[in-house]
XYZ file of C-alpha atoms in Angstrom:
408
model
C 0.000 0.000 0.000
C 2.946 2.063 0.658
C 4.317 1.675 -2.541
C 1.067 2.612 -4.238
C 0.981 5.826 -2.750
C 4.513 7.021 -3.186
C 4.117 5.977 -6.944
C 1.221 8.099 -7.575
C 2.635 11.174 -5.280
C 5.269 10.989 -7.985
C 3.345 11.169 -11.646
C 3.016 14.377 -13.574
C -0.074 12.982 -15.166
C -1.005 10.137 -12.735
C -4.539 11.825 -12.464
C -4.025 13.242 -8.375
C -4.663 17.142 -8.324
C -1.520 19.003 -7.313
C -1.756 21.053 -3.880
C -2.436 24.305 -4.719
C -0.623 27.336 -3.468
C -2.119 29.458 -0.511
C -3.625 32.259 -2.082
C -0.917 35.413 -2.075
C -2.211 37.908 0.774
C -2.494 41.486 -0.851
C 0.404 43.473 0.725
C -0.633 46.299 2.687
C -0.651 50.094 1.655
C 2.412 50.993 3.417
C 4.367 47.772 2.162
C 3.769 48.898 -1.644
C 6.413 51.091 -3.092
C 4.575 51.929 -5.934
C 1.667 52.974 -3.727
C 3.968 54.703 -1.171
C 6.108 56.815 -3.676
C 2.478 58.074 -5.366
C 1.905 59.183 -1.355
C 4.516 61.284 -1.188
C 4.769 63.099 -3.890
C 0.972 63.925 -3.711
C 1.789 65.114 -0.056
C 4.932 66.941 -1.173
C 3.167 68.490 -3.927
C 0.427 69.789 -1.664
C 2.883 71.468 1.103
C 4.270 73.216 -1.936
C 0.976 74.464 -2.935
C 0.422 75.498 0.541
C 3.473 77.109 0.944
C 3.228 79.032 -2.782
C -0.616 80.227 -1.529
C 0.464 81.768 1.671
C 3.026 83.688 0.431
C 0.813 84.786 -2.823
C -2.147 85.304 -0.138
C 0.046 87.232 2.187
C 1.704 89.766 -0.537
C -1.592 90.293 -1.464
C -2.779 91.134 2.127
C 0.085 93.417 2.336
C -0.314 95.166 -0.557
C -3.757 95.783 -0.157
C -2.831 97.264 3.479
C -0.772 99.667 2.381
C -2.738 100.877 -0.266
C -0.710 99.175 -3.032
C -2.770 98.164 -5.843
C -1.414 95.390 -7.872
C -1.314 95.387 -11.967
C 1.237 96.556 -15.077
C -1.585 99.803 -15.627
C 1.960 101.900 -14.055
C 3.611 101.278 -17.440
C 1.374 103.983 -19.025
C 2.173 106.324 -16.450
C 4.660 109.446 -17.054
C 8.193 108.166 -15.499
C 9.387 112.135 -14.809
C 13.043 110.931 -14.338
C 16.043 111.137 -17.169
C 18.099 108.637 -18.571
C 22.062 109.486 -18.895
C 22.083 107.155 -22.192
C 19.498 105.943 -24.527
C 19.435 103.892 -27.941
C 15.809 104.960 -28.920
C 14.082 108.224 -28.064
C 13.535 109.143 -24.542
C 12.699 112.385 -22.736
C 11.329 112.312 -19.424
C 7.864 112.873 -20.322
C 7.859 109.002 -21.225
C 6.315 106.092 -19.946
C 7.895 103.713 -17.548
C 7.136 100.786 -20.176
C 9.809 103.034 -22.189
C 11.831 102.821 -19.091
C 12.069 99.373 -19.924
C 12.716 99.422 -22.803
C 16.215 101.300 -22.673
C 17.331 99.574 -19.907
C 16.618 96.414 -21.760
C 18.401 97.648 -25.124
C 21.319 98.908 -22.658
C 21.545 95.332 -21.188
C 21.897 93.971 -24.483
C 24.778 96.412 -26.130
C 26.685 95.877 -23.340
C 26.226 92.001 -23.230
C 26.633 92.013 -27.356
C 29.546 94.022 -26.848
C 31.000 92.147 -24.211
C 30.638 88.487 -25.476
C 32.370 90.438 -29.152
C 35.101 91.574 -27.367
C 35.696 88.933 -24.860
C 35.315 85.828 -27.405
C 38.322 87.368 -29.228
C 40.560 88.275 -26.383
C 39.695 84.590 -25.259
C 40.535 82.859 -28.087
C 44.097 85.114 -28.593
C 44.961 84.561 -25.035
C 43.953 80.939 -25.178
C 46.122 80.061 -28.063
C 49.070 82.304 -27.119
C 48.885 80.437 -23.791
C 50.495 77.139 -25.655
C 52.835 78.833 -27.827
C 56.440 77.769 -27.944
C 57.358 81.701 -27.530
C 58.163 81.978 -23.768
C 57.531 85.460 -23.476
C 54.074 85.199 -25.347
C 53.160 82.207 -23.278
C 54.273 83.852 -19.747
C 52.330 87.169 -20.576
C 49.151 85.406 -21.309
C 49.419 83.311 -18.168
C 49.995 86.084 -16.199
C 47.031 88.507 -17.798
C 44.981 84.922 -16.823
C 45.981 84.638 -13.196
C 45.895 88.188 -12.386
C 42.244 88.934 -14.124
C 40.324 86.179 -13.202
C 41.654 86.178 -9.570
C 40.295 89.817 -8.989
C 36.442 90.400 -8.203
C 34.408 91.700 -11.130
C 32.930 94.470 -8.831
C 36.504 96.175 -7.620
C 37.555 95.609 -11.850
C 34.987 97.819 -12.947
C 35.470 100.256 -9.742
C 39.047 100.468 -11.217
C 38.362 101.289 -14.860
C 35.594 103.530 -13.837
C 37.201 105.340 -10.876
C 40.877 104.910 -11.208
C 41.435 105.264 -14.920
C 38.232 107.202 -16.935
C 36.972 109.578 -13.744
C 40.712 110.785 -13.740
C 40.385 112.049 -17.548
C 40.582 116.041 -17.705
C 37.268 117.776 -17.212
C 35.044 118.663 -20.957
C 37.212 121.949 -21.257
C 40.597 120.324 -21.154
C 39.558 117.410 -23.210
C 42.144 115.328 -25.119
C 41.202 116.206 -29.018
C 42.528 113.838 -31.717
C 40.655 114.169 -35.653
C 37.700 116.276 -34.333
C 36.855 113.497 -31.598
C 37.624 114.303 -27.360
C 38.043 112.513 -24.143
C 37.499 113.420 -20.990
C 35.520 112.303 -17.863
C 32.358 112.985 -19.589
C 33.073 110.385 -21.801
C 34.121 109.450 -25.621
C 32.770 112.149 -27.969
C 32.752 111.974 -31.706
C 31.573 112.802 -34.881
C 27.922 111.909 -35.639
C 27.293 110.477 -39.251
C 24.089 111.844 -40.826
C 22.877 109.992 -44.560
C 21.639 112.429 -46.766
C 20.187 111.665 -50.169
C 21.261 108.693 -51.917
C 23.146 106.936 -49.228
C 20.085 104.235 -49.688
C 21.872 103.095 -52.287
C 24.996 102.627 -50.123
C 23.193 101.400 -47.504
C 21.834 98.452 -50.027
C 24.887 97.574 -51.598
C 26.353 96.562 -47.815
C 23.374 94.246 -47.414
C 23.776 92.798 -50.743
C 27.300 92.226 -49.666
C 26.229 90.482 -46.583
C 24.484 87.936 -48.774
C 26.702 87.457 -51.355
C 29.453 87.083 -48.979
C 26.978 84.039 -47.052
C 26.337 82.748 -50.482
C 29.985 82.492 -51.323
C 30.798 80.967 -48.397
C 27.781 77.917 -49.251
C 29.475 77.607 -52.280
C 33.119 77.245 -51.192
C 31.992 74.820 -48.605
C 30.479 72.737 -51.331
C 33.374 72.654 -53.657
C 35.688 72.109 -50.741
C 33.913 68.756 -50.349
C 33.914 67.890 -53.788
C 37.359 68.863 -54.792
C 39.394 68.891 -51.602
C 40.214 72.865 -53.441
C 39.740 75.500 -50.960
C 38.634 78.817 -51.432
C 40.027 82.720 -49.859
C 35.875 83.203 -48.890
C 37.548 85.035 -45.493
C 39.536 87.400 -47.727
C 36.920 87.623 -50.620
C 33.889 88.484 -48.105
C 35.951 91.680 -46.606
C 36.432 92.636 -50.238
C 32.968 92.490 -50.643
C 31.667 93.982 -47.196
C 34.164 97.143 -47.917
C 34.611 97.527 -51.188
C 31.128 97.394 -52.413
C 29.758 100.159 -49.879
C 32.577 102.062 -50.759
C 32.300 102.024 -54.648
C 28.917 102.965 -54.417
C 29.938 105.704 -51.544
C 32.033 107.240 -54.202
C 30.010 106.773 -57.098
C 26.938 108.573 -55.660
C 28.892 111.962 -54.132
C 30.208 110.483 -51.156
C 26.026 111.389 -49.678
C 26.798 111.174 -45.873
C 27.654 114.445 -43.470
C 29.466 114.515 -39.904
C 28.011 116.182 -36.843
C 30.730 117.432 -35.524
C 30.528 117.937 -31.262
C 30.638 121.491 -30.405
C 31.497 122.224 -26.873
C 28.585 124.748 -25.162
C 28.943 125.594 -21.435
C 29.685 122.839 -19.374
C 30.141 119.973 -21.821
C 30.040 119.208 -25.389
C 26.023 119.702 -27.560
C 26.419 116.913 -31.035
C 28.321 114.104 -32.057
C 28.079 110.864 -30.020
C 28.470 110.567 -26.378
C 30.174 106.749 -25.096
C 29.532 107.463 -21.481
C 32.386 106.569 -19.104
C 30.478 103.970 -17.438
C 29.849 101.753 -20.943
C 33.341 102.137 -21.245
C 34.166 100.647 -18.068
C 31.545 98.343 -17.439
C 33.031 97.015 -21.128
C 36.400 96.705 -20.241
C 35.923 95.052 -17.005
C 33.431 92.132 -18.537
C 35.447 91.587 -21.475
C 38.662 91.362 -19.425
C 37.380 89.182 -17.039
C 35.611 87.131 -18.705
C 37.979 86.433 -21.715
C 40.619 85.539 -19.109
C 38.037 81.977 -18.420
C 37.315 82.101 -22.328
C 41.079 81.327 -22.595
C 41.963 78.183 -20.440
C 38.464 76.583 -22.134
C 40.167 77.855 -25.191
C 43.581 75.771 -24.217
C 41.553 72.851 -22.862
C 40.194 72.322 -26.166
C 42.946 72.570 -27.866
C 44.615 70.443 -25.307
C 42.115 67.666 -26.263
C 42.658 67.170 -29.762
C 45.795 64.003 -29.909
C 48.545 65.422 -30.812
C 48.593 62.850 -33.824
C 46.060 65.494 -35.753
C 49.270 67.654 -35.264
C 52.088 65.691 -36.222
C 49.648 64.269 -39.195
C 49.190 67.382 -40.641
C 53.128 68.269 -40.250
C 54.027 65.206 -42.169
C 51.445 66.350 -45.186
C 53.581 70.228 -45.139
C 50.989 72.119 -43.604
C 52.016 75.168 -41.672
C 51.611 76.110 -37.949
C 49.340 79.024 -39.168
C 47.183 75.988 -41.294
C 47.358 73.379 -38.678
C 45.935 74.980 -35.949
C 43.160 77.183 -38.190
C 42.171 73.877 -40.248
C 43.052 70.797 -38.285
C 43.220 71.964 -34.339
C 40.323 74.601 -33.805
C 37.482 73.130 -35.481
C 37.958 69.927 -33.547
C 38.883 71.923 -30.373
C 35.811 73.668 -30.749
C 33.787 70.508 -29.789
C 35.079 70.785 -26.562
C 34.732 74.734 -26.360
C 31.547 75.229 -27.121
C 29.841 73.995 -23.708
C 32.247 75.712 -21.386
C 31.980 78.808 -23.801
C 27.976 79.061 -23.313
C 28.329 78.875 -19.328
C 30.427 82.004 -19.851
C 28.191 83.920 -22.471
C 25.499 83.473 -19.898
C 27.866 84.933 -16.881
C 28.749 88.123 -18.740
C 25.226 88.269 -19.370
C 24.201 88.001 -15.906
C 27.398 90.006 -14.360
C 26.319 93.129 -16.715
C 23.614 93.603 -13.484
C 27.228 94.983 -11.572
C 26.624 98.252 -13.851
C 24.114 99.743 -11.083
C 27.354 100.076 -9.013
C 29.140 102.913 -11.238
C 25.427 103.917 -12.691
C 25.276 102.236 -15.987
C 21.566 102.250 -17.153
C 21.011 99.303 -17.361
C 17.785 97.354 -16.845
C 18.940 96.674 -13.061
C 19.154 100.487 -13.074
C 16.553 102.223 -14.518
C 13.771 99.531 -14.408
C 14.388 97.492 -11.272
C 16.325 100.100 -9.611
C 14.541 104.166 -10.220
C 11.041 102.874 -12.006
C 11.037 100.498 -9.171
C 11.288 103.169 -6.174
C 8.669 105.578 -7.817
C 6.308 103.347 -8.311
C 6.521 100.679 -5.871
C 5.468 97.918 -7.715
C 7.677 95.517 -6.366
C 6.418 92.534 -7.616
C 5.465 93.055 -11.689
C 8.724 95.213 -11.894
C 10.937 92.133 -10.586
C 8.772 89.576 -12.315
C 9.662 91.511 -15.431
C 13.428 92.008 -14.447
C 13.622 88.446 -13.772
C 12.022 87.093 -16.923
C 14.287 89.130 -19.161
C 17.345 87.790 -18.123
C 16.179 84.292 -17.832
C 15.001 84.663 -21.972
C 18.053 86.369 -22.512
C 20.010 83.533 -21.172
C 17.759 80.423 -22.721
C 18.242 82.326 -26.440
C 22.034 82.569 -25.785
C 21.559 78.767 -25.016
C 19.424 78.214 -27.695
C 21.789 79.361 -30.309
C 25.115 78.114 -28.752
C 23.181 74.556 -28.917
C 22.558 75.013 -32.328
C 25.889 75.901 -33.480
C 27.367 73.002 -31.067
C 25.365 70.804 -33.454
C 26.308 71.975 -36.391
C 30.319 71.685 -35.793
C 30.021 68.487 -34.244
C 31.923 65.659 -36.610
C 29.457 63.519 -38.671
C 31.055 60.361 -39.861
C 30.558 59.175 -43.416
């Protein structure tokens, strides 16, 4: 009987039903990970919300206490204040929404003009950094370690204060070809176009394209030939020569308004405020001193094979590093380059220390105090540089994908 038993335990098929499992008990709430991590983030979510509503509910109280009523209708309103420089038309019988305006225009010369300036200084530095010149190479690494071991703040109080508010004052200005200096600033010449200098003004533009189409063009028979092309030498032809034929050609239609000094300081011309000029020179020193060890890193990161490769083939130094070095260094640049595009951009908001107008300035700073709106004008302040800084992202990312090596 024994052995019946322990024969049947033992068939797959031998017709006895197989135990079946205890039924698995569902876990609890707590035990379920899945269930648990939807918790908290439903209860983290809802402190945030309660924290975001007090404060909103609490400005709001505030404001409404004090009489402050909320809105952007204070844009319309007269401003009553001046600006010391302006790229559009400004008198203070203007809005504060023009207020914004020229600060934001100021905030992005001086960012265009720094990121111009500092990209090249960068780049020089960067490259004379590895040069077999010892002189060359010392200089550069001492221009590095000095400027980007001093604050921003106390290099623009030393180009504003130290060197341009020590100029003579507007009567004792330094005069070179019609043009002064003094502590009033950079004064020159203003052009003015008279009739006919459309013409001029079309034949740069057309320049401008034919210059981009050339460039398509060389590109393309580069990589069909192997033949390059002068399109760096041929495009400056172009961009000058063109405007100026047709300058000539048409009478030469274009005055000068030449600055006339009347009282206290000079009426015409062009006016580069001290404080541009030193905001400028501090950002673009600076920063180019970081531009130029990402500059070396990059180049430090192409093999030196590319190098010795393009020796061995006759190629100059002048050749090798503009065709064979930089373009592949630049994959490396490029990310590191952005992070300081974005900087200068952001650093620019120093200029409300010497009294630069820019947005900081006039907007967030004067508008600001008259008004009281504390909240729209910061909101606004805030948003600008945080577009300003995802377009200079934007585009950087776009370029970064357009140098990066495709393989065939």
């Amino acid at each position: 009987m024994s052995s019946d038993i322990s024969n049947s335990s033992h068939k797959p098929d031998g017709g006895s039903a197989q135990p079946k499992a205890p039924p698995m008990d569902k876990p609890k709430f707590w035990n379920d990970p899945k269930k648990r991590s939807l918790l908290f983030q439903v209860l983290l979510l809802s402190a945030l919300g309660f924290v975001f509503y007090t404060i909103i509910d609490n400005t709001l109280t505030n404001l409404e206490q004090r009489g402050i009523t909320t809105g952007f209708d204070f844009l319309t309103s007269e401003a009553g204040f001046g600006i010391a420089m302006s790229l559009i038309d400004y008198t203070e019988a203007s809005s504060y929404g023009m207020t914004f305006l020229v600060g934001l225009l100021n905030t992005i010369l001086i960012a265009a003009m720094g990121v111009f300036a500092a990209t090249i200084l960068g780049f020089i530095l960067g490259v004379a950094r590895l040069s077999d010149n010892w002189l060359i190479s010392k200089f550069a690494t001492f221009y590095i370690e000095i400027f980007r071991n001093i604050p921003l703040l106390l290099q623009i109080f030393f180009w504003y204060f130290a060197v341009l508010r020590t100029l003579p004052h507007p009567r004792q200005s330094i005069e070179f070809f019609g043009s002064f200096i003094n502590n009033r600033g950079f004064i020159f010449p203003a052009p003015v176009a008279e009739d006919g200098f459309g013409l001029v003004a079309f034949g740069f533009v057309a320049a401008l394209v034919g210059s981009w189409l050339i460039s398509r063009w060389s590109a393309k028979r580069q990589e069909r030939t192997g033949q390059q092309f002068p399109v760096f030498l041929t495009s400056i032809g172009l961009i000058v020569g063109v405007p100026l034929i047709l300058f000539l050609l048409s009478g030469m239609p274009m005055g000068l308004e030449h600055p006339e000094l009347k009282g206290f300081n000079f009426r015409g011309g062009i006016t580069v405020i001290p404080e541009l000029i030193a905001l400028w020179l501090a950002l673009s020193i600076y920063t180019a001193a970081f531009i130029a060890e990402t500059v070396r890193a990059g180049i430090l990161a192409v093999s030196h094979g590319q190098t010795e490769a393009a020796s061995a083939l006759g190629l100059s130094k002048g050749k090798t590093l503009r065709l064979i070095v930089i373009p592949q260094a630049m994959r490396v640049v490029i990310p590191p380059l952005t992070s300081q595009y974005l900087n200068l951009t952001k650093n620019s908001s120093l200029a409300t220390a010497i009294g630069y107008p820019d947005l900081v300035n006039v907007f967030a700073g004067t508008t600001l105090n008259q008004t009281g709106q504390a909240i729209e004008v910061i909101a606004m302040t805030m948003a600008v540089y945080l577009t300003l800084s995802l377009l200079t992202s934007f585009f950087m990312n776009w370029y970064n994908a357009r140098i990066q090596l495709t393989e065939r």
